[in-house]
XYZ file of C-alpha atoms in Angstrom:
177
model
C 148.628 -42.868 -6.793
C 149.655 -46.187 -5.808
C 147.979 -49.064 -5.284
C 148.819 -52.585 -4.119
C 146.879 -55.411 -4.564
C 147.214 -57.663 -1.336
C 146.428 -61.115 -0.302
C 144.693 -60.155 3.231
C 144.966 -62.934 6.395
C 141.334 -63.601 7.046
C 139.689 -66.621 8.524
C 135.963 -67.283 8.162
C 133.686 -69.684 9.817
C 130.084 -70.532 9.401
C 128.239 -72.141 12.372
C 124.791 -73.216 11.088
C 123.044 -74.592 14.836
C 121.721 -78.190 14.351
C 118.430 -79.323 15.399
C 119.325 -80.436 18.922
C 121.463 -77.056 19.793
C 120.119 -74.440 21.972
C 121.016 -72.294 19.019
C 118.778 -73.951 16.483
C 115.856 -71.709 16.266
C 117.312 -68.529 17.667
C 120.418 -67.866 14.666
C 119.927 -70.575 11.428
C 122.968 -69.276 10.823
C 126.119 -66.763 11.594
C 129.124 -66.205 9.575
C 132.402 -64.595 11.668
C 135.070 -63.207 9.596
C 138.526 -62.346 11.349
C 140.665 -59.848 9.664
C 144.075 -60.768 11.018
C 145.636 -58.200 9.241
C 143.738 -55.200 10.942
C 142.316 -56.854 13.810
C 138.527 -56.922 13.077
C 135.701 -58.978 13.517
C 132.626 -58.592 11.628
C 129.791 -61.277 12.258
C 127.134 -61.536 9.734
C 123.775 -63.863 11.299
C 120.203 -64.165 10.829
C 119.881 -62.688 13.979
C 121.866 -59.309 12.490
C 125.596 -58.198 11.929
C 127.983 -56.634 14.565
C 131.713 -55.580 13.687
C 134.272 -54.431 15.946
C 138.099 -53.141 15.129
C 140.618 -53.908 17.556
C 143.704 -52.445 15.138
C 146.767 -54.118 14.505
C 148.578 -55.155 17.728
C 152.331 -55.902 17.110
C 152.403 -57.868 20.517
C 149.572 -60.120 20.094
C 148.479 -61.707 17.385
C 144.848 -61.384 16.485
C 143.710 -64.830 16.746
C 145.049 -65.550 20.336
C 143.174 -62.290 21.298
C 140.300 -63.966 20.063
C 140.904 -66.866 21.969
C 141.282 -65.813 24.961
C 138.332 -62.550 25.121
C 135.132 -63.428 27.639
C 131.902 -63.045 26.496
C 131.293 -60.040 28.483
C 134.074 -58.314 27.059
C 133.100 -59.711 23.718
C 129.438 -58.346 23.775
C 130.579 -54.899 24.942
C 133.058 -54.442 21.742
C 129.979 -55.761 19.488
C 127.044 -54.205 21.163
C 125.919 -51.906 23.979
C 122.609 -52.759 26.534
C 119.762 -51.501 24.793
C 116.535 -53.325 25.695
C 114.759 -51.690 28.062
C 113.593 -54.517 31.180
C 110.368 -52.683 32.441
C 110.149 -55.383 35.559
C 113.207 -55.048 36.414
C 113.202 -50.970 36.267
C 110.368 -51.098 38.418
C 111.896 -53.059 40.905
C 115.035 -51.002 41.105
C 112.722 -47.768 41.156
C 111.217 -48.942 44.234
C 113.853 -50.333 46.200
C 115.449 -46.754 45.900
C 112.121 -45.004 46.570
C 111.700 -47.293 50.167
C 115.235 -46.682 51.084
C 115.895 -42.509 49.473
C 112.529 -41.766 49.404
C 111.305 -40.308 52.596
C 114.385 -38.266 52.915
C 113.965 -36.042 50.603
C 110.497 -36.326 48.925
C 108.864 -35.541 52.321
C 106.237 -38.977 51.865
C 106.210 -40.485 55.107
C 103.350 -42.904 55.143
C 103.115 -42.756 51.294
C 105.869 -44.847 49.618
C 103.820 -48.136 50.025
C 101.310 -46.778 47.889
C 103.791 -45.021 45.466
C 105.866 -48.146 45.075
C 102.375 -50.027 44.686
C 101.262 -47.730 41.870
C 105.018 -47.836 40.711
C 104.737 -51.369 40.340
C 101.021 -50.935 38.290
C 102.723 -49.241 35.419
C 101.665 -50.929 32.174
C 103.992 -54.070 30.855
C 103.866 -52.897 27.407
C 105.535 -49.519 28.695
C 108.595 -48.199 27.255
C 111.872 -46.667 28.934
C 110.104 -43.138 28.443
C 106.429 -43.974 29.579
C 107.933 -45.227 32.657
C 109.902 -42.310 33.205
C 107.084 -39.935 32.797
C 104.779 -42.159 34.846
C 106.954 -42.406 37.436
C 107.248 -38.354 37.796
C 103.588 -38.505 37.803
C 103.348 -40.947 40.995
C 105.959 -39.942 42.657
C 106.463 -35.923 42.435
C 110.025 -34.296 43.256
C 111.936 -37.897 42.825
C 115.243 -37.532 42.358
C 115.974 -38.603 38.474
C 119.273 -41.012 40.116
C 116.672 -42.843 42.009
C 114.610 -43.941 38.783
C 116.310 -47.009 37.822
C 116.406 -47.793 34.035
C 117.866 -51.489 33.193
C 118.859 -51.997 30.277
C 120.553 -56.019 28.448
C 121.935 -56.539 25.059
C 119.648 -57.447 22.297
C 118.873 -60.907 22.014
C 120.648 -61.248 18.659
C 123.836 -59.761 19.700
C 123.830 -62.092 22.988
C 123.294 -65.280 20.586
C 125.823 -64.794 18.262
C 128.313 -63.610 21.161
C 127.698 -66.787 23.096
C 128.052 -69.495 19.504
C 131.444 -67.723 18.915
C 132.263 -68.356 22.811
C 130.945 -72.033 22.861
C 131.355 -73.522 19.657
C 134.429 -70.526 17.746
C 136.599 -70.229 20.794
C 137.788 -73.859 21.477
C 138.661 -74.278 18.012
C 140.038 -71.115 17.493
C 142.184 -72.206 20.640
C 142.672 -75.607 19.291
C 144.533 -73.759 15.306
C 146.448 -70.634 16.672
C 147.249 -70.791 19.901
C 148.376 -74.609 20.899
């Protein structure tokens, strides 16, 4: 067995929010670590850790990926939308039902008081209590026209948007001016 002890390329950076931030009392604190060697990120925050590997890209370097990624495409690598939005399911669940509904679900005359009761379902609901509630008001609905929205977790969204507002212009400003 060999083994090689190697000197890795890695930049770190600590953003710690100050009191007049937007940050400051969502993330004290986040640390992002860049492996330039295999092209990873790993982000370590009050507000939790997310990692993503990119892998070594011999036509890029990983730094002026970095620099130039969006936040949407940033958030995707790190996370995936898991929150359930009740409000906003309900809404979409609705719309479909007025505009599908009748067509197949044989309800003329009853989708304003379907939607209505739609609408009723309990805030503190989650993604599967509104599912079953819904096949309870509205029998025979097509499981496409339930609408389930999901967003990213408010941690992963924080950190994602420091690294895009405060990480990215300097990361622009050291490797790739």
């Amino acid at each position: 067995m060999k083994i090689d002890e190697t000197e890795p390329r890695t930049v770190t950076y600590r953003l710690t929010p100050d009191k007049g931030d937007e940050e400051y009392g969502h993330c004290m604190w986040a640390r992002y670590v860049f492996d330039c060697d295999n092209g990873m990120l790993s982000i370590n925050s009050d507000v939790g850790d997310f990692s993503y590997g990119w892998g070594h890209n011999v036509h890029e370097e990983f730094m002026h990926l970095m620099g130039r990624v969006d936040e949407g495409y940033l958030l995707g690598k790190l996370s995936c939308p898991s929150v359930f939005r009740l409000e906003a399911s309900k809404e979409g669940t609705v719309r479909n039902l007025r505009e599908y509904g009748a067509d197949y679900l044989k309800t003329d005359g009853q989708q304003d008081t379907m939607a209505e009761r739609v609408m009723d379902i309990d805030s503190g609901a989650g993604e599967e209590t509104f599912l079953r509630e819904v096949y309870a008001i509205v029998p025979g609905i097509d499981w496409e026209d339930i609408e389930i929205v999901k967003d990213y977790p408010h941690g992963a969204v924080t950190v994602v948007q420091m690294f895009i507002r405060y990480l990215q212009p300097k990361i622009r400003e050291g490797f790739c001016g």
